[in-house]
CSV table of C-alpha atoms in Angstrom, one decimal:
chain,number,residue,atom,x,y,z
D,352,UNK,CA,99.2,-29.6,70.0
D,353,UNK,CA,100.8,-31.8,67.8
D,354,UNK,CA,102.3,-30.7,64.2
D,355,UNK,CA,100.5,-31.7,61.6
D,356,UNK,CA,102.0,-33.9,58.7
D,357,UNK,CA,100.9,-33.6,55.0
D,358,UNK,CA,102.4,-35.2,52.0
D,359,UNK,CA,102.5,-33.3,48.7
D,360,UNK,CA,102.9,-36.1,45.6
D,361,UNK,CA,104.4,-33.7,43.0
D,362,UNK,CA,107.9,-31.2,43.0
D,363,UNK,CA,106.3,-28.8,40.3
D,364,UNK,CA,104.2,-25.5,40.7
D,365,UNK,CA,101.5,-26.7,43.0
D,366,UNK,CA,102.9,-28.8,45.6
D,367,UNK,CA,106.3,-26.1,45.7
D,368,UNK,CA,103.5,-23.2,46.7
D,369,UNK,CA,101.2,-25.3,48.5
D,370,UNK,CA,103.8,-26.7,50.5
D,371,UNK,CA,105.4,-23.2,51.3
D,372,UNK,CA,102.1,-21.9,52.3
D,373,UNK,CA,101.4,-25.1,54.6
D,374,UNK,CA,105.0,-25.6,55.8
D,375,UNK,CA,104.7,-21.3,56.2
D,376,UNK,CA,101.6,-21.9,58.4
D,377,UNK,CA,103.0,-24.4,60.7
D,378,UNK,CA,102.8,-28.0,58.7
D,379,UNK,CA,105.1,-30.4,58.5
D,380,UNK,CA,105.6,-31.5,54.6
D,381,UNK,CA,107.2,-34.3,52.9
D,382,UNK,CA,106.8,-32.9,49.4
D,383,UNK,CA,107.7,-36.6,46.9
D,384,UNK,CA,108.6,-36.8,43.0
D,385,UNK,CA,109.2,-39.5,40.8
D,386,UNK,CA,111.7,-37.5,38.6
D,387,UNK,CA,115.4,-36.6,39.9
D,388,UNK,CA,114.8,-33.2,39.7
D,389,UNK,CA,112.2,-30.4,40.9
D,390,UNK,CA,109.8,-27.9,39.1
D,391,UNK,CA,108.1,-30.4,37.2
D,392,UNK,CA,107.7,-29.8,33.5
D,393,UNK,CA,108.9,-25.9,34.1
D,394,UNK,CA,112.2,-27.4,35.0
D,395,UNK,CA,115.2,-25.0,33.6
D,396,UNK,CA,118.7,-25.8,32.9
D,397,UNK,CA,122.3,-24.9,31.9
D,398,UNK,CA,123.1,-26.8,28.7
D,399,UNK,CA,126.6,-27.9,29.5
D,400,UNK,CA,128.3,-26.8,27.0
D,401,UNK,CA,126.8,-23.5,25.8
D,402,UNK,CA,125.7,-22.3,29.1
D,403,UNK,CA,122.0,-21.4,27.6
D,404,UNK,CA,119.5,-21.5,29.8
D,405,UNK,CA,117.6,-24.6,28.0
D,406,UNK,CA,113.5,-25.2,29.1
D,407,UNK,CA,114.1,-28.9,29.6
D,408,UNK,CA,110.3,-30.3,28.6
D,409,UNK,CA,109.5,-27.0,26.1
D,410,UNK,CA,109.2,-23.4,26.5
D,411,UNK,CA,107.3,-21.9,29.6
D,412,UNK,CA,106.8,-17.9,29.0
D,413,UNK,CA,105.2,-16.3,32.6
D,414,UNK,CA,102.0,-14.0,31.8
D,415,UNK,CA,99.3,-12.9,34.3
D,416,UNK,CA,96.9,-10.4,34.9
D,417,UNK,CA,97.3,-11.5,38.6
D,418,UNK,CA,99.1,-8.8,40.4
D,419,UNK,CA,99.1,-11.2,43.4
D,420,UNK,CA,100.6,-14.0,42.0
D,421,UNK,CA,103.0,-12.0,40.1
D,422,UNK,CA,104.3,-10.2,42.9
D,423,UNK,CA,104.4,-13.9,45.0
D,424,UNK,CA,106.8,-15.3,42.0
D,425,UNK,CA,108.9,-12.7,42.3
D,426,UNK,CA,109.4,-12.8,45.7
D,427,UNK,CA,111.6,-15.9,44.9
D,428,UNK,CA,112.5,-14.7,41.5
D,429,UNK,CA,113.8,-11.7,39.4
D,430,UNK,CA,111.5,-11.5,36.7
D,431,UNK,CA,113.2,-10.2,33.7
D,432,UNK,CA,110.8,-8.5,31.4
D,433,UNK,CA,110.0,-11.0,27.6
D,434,UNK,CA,107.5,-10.8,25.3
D,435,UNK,CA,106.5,-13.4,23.5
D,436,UNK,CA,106.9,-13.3,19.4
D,437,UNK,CA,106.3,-15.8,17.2
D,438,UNK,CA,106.9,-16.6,13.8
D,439,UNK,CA,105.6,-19.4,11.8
D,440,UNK,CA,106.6,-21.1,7.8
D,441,UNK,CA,104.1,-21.8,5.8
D,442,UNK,CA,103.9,-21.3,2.1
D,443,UNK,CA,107.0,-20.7,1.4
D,444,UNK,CA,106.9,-17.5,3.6
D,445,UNK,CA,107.8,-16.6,7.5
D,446,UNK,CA,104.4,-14.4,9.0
D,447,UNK,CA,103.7,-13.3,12.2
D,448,UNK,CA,101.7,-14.9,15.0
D,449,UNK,CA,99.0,-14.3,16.3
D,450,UNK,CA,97.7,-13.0,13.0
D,451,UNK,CA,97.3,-9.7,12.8
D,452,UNK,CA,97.5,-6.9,10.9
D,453,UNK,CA,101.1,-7.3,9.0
D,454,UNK,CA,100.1,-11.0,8.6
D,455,UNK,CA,97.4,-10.5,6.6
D,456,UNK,CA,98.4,-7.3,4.2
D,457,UNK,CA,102.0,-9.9,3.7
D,458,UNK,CA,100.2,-13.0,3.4
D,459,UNK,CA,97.2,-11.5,0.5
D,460,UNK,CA,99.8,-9.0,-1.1
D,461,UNK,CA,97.4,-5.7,0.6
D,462,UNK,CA,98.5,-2.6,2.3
D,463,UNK,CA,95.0,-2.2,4.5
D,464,UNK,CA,94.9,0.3,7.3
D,465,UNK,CA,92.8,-1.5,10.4
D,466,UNK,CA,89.4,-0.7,9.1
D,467,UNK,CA,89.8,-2.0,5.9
D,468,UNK,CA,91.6,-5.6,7.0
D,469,UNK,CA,88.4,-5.9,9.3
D,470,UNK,CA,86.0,-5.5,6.6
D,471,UNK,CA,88.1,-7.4,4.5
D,472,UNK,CA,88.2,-10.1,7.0
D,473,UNK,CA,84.7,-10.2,8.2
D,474,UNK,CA,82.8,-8.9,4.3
D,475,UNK,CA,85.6,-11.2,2.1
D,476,UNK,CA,87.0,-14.1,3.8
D,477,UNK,CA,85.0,-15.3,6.9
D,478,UNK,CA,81.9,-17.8,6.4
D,479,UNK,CA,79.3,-16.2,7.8
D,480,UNK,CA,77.0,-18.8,6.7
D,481,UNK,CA,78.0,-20.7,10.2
D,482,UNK,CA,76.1,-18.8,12.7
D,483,UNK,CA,76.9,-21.1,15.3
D,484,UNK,CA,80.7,-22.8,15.1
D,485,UNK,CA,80.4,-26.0,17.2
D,486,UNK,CA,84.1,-27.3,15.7
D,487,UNK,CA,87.9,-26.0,15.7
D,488,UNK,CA,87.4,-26.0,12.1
D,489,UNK,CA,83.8,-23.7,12.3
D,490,UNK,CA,85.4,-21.6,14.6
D,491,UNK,CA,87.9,-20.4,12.2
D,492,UNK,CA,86.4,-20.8,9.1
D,493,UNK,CA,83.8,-18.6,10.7
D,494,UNK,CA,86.2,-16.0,11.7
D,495,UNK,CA,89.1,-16.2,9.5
D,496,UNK,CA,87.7,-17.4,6.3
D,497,UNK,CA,89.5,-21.0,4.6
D,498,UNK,CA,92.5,-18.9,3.2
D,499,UNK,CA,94.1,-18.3,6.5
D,500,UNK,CA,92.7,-20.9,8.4
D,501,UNK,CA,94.2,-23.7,5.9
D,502,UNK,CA,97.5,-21.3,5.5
D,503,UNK,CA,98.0,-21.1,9.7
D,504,UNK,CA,96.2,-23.5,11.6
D,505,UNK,CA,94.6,-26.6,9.5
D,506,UNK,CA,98.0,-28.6,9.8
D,507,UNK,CA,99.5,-27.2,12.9
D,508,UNK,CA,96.5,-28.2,14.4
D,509,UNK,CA,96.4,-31.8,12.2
D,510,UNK,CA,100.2,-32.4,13.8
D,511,UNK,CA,99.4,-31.0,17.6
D,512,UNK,CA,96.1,-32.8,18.2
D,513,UNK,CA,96.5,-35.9,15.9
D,514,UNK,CA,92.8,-35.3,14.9
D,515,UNK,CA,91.1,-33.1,12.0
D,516,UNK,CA,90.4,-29.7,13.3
D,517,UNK,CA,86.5,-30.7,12.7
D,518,UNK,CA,86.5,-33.5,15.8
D,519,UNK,CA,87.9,-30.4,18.2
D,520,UNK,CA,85.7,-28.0,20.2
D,521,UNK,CA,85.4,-24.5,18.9
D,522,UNK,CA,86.1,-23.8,22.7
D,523,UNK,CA,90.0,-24.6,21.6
D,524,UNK,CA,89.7,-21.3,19.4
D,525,UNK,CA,87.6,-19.5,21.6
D,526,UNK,CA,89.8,-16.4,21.6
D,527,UNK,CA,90.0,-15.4,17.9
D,528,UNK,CA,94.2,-14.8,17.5
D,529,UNK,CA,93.7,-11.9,14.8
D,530,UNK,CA,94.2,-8.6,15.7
D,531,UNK,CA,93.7,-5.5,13.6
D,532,UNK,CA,97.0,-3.7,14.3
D,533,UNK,CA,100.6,-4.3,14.2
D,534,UNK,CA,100.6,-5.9,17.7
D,535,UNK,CA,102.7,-9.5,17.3
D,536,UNK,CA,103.0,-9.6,21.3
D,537,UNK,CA,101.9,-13.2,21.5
D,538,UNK,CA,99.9,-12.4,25.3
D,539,UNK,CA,97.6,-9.6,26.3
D,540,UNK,CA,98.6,-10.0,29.8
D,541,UNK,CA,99.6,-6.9,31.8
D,542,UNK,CA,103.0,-8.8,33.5
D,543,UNK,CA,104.8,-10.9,31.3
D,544,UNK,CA,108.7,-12.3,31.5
D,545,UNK,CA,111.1,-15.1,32.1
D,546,UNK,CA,112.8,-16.0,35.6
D,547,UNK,CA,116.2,-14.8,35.6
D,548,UNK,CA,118.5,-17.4,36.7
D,549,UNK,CA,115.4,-20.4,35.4
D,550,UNK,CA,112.4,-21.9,37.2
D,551,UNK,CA,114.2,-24.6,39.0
D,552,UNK,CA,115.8,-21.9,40.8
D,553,UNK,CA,112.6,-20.3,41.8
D,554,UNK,CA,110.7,-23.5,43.0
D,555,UNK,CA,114.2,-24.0,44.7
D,556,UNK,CA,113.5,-21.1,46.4
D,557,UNK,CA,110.1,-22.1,47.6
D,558,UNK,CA,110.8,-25.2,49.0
D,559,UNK,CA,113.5,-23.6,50.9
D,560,UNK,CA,111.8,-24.1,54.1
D,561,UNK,CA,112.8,-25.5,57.7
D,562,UNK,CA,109.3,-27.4,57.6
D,563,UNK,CA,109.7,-29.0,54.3
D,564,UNK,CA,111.5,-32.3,53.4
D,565,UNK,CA,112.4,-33.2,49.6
D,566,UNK,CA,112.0,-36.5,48.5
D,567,UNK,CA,113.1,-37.1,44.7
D,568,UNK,CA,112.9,-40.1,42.3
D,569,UNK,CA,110.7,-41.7,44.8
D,570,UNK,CA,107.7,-43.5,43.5
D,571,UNK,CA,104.5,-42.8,44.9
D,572,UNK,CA,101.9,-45.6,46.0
D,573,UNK,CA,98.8,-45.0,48.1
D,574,UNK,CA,100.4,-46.6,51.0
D,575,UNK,CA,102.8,-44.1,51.8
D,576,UNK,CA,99.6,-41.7,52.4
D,577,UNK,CA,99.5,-43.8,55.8
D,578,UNK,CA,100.4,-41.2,58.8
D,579,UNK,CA,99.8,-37.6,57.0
D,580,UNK,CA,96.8,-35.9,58.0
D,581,UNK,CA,96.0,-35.1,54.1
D,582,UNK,CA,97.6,-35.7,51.1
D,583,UNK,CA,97.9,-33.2,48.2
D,584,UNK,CA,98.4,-35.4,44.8
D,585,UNK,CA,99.1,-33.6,41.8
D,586,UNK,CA,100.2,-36.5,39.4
D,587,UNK,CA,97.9,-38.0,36.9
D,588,UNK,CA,94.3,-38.4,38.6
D,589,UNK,CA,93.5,-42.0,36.9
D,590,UNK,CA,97.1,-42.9,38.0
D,591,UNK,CA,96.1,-42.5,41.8
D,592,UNK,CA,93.6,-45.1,41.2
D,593,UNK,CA,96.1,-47.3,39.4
D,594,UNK,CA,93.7,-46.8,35.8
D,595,UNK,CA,91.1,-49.1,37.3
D,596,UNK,CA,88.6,-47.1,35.5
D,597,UNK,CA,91.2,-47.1,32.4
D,598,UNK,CA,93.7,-44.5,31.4
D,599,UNK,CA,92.7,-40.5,30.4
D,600,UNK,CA,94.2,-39.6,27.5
D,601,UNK,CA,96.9,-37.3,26.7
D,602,UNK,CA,98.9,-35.5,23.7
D,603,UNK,CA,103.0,-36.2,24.2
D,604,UNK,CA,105.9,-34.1,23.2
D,605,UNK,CA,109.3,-35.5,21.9
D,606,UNK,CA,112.2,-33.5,21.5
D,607,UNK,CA,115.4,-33.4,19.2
D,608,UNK,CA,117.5,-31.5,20.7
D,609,UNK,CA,120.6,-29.8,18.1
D,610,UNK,CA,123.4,-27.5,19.1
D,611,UNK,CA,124.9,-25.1,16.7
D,612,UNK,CA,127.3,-21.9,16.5
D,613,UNK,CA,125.6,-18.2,15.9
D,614,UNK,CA,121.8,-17.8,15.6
D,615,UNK,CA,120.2,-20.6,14.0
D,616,UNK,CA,116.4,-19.3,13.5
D,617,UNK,CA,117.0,-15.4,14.8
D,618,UNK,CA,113.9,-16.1,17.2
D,619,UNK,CA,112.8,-18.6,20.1
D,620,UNK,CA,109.9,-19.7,18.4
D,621,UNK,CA,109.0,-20.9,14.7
D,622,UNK,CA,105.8,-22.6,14.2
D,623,UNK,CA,105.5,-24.7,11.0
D,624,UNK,CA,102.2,-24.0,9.8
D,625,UNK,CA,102.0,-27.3,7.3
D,626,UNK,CA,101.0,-30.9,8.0
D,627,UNK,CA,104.0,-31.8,5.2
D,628,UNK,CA,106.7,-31.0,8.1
D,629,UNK,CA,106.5,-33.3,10.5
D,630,UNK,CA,107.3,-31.0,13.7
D,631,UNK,CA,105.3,-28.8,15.1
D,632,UNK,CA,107.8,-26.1,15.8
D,633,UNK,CA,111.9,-25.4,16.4
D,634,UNK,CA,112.2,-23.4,19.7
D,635,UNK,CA,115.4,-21.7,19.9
D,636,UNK,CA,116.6,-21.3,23.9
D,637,UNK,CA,118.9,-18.8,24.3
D,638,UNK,CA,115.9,-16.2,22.7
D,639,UNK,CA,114.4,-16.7,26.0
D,640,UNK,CA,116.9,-15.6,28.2
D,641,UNK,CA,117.4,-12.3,25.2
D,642,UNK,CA,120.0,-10.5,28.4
D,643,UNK,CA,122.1,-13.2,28.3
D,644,UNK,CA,125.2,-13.2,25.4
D,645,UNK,CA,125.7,-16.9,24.0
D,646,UNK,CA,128.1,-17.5,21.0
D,647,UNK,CA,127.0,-21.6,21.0
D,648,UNK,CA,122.7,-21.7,20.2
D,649,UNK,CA,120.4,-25.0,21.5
D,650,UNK,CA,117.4,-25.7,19.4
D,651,UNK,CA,114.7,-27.8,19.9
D,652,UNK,CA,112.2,-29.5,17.2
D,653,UNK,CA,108.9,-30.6,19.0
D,654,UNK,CA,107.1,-33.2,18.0
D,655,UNK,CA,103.3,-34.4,19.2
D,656,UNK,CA,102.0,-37.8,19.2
D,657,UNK,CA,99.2,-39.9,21.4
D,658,UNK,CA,100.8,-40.4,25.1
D,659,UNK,CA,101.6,-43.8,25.8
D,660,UNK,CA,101.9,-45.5,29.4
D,661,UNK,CA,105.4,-44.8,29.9
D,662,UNK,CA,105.1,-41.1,28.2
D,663,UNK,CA,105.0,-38.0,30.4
D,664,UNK,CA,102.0,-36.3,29.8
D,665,UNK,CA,101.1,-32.8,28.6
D,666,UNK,CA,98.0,-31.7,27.1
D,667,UNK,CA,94.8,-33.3,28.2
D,668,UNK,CA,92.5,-34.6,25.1
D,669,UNK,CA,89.1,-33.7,27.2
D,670,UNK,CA,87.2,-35.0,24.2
D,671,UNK,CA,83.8,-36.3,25.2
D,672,UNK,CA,85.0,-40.2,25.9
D,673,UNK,CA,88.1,-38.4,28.3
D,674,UNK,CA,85.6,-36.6,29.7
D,675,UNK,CA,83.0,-39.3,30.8
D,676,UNK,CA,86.1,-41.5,31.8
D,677,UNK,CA,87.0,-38.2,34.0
D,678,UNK,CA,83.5,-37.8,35.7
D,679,UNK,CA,83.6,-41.3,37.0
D,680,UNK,CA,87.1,-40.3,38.2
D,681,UNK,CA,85.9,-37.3,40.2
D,682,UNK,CA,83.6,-39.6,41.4
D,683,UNK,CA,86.2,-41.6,42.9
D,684,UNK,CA,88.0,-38.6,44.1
D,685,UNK,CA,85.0,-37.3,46.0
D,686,UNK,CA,84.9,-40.4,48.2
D,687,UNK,CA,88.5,-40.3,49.0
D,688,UNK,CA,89.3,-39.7,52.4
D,689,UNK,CA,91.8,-36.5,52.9
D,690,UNK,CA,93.2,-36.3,49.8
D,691,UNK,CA,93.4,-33.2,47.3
D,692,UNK,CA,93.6,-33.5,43.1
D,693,UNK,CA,95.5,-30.5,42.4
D,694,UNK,CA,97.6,-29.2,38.9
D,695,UNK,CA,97.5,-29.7,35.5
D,696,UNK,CA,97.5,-33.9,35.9
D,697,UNK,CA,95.6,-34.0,38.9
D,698,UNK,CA,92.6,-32.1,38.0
D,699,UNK,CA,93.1,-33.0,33.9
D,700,UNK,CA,93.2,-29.6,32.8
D,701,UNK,CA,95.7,-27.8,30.6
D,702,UNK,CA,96.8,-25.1,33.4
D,703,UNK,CA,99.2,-22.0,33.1
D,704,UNK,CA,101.5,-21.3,35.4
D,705,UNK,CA,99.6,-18.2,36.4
D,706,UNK,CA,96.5,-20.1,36.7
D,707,UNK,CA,98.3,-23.3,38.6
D,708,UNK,CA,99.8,-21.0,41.1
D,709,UNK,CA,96.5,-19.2,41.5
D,710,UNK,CA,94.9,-22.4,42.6
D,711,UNK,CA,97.3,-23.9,44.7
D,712,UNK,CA,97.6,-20.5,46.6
D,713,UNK,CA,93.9,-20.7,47.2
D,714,UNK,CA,93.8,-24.4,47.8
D,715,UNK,CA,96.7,-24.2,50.6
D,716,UNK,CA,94.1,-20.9,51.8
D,717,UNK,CA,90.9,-23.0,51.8
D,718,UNK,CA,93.0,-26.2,53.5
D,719,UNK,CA,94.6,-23.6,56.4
D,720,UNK,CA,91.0,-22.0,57.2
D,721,UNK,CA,88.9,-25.6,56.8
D,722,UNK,CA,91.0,-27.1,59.5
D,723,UNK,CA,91.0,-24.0,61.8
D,724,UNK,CA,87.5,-24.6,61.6
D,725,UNK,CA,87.0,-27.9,61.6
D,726,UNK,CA,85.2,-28.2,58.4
D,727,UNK,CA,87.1,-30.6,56.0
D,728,UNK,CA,85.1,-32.9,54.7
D,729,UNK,CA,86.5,-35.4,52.0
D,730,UNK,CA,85.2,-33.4,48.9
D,731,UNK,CA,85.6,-30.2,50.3
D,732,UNK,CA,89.4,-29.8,48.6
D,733,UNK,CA,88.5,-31.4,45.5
D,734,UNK,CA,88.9,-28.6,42.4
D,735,UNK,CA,86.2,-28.7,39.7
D,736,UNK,CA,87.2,-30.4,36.9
């Protein structure tokens, strides 16, 4: 029988664990990038002259409630146990995020016990004259009440979405961030920590494979899709088409990256709660790595802005014109011959890492047992979007 040949179009989460499972199961795969490096937007490296671990495109913090997936990430990984705690400025003071029960005796001057901040919460501050919040704004002003909303999440939100919080979903809020205790754990997951040596390591790892071939800062076009059984593409969706329906749209991130000696922030992230400073937060990198010793510190102040062309994308808009554009997207997909939208860009989703490896786990399953079968057909691979 002859070896099968598939092409994975993307270096990042899902084609690294799709093509280990495939390339694991028998399959030849050519796994292509356009960047020079692999791991995608996870990529990790040393900062040359500190030696701090530096999240190239932002901070990626690992949390699942999968044991599966945990236990498959550190097959190619030690997993070094981080909690994420943030801290954001606003009002001339530094609170805890998620809100929660030291947040809100600091922030209104109060020393409630639990049951007294939830009453006060739910009696004093929310609006429970909105019975059903349709917006971001709702949502909160529902839950949180104006003082707290305006205080931690009007111009954050203002700065990361470009809109007012009243043209977003409520579904972006849909889990309240309060909590009645002194929790400030930013994630309820059960497994939660940072890769050891960095994520590039660990998708290095992956793709460590006799069956698998690494092809970076290559281009893709359609035509190289000629003499692969099936193609998994996890680059932009409306991009495979060449935007002939027109382009999806997406929020950007630029990054000023400073250096400086000692602790510059005592924390790896600081939101900055007001729509007066123009970043949305400073994430300090050697916080993340917290068993590594670093005299020399790398910051980073993010910034988001509307993705342009040439822009890499990050967080999908999938407000209601993105997500007719999409559906006549999927369309297209569904009449593609042997060819798989998969990730974050590929299926226009905003995707953990958890949740990304999850799926391409079960895609690469579903692919394997299909063919065995003989029951591909060309929708059959196609996620829901």
């Amino acid at each position: 029988m002859t070896t099968q040949r598939v092409l994975m179009v993307g270096a990042g989460l899902s084609g690294a664990v799709i093509g280990r499972e495939l390339a694991t199961a028998g399959y030849k795969v050519l796994v292509m990038d356009s960047r020079p490096h692999i791991a995608g937007n996870c990529h990790t490296e040393r900062d040359p002259k500190t030696n701090v671990m530096v999240h190239v495109y932002g901070p990626h913090i690992f949390h699942t409630d999968d044991e599966e997936v945990w236990d498959y990430v550190n097959r190619f990984q030690t997993f070094r146990a981080y909690k994420n705690r943030v801290k954001t400025t606003t009002r001339g003071g530094v609170y805890s995020l998620p809100v929660n029960l030291h947040t809100i005796n600091q922030f209104f001057g109060k020393t409630l016990r639990p049951e007294e901040a939830f009453e006060f919460i739910t009696q004093e501050q929310a609006d429970l004259s909105i019975e059903d919040p349709q917006t971001f704004e709702e949502q909160a002003l529902r839950f949180l009440g104006a003082d707290l909303y305006e205080a931690f999440f009007k111009g954050y939100t203002v700065k990361q979405w470009g809109c007012h919080p009243s043209e977003l979903p409520a579904s972006i809020l849909k889990r309240l961030p309060v909590r009645f205790n002194y929790d400030d754990n930013y994630f309820f997951h059960k497994y939660q920590g940072m890769p050891e040596n960095g994520y590039t390591d660990m998708v290095a790892k992956i793709l460590d494979h006799p069956n698998i071939e690494v092809q970076l800062s290559t281009t893709f076009t359609r035509a190289q899709c000629d003499g692969y059984q099936h193609v998994f593409f996890s680059g932009p969706i409306d991009g495979y088409f060449d935007y002939e329906l027109g382009r999806l749209g997406y929020r950007t991130l630029d990054f000023e990256k400073f250096s400086c000696d000692g602790d510059y922030q005592g924390c790896a992230v600081m939101n900055y709660g007001e729509e007066s400073v123009p970043y949305t937060r400073i994430t300090e990198h050697k916080h993340f790595s917290p068993w590594e010793s670093h005299v020399g510190s790398v910051c980073y102040r993010e910034y988001s802005r509307a993705a342009g062309p040439k822009d890499i994308p990050y967080y999908p808009i999938r407000q209601v014109e993105e997500k007719a554009l999409l559906a006549d997207y999927v369309a297209l997909a569904q009449k593609t011959n042997n060819v798989t939208f998969v990730g974050r860009l590929g299926t226009y989703r905003y995707l953990d890492m958890d949740v990304t490896i999850r799926e391409a786990l079960d895609t690469a399953n579903a692919y394997i047992m299909a063919k065995k079968a003989g029951e591909i057909t060309p929708a059959f691979l196609v996620l829901p979007l």
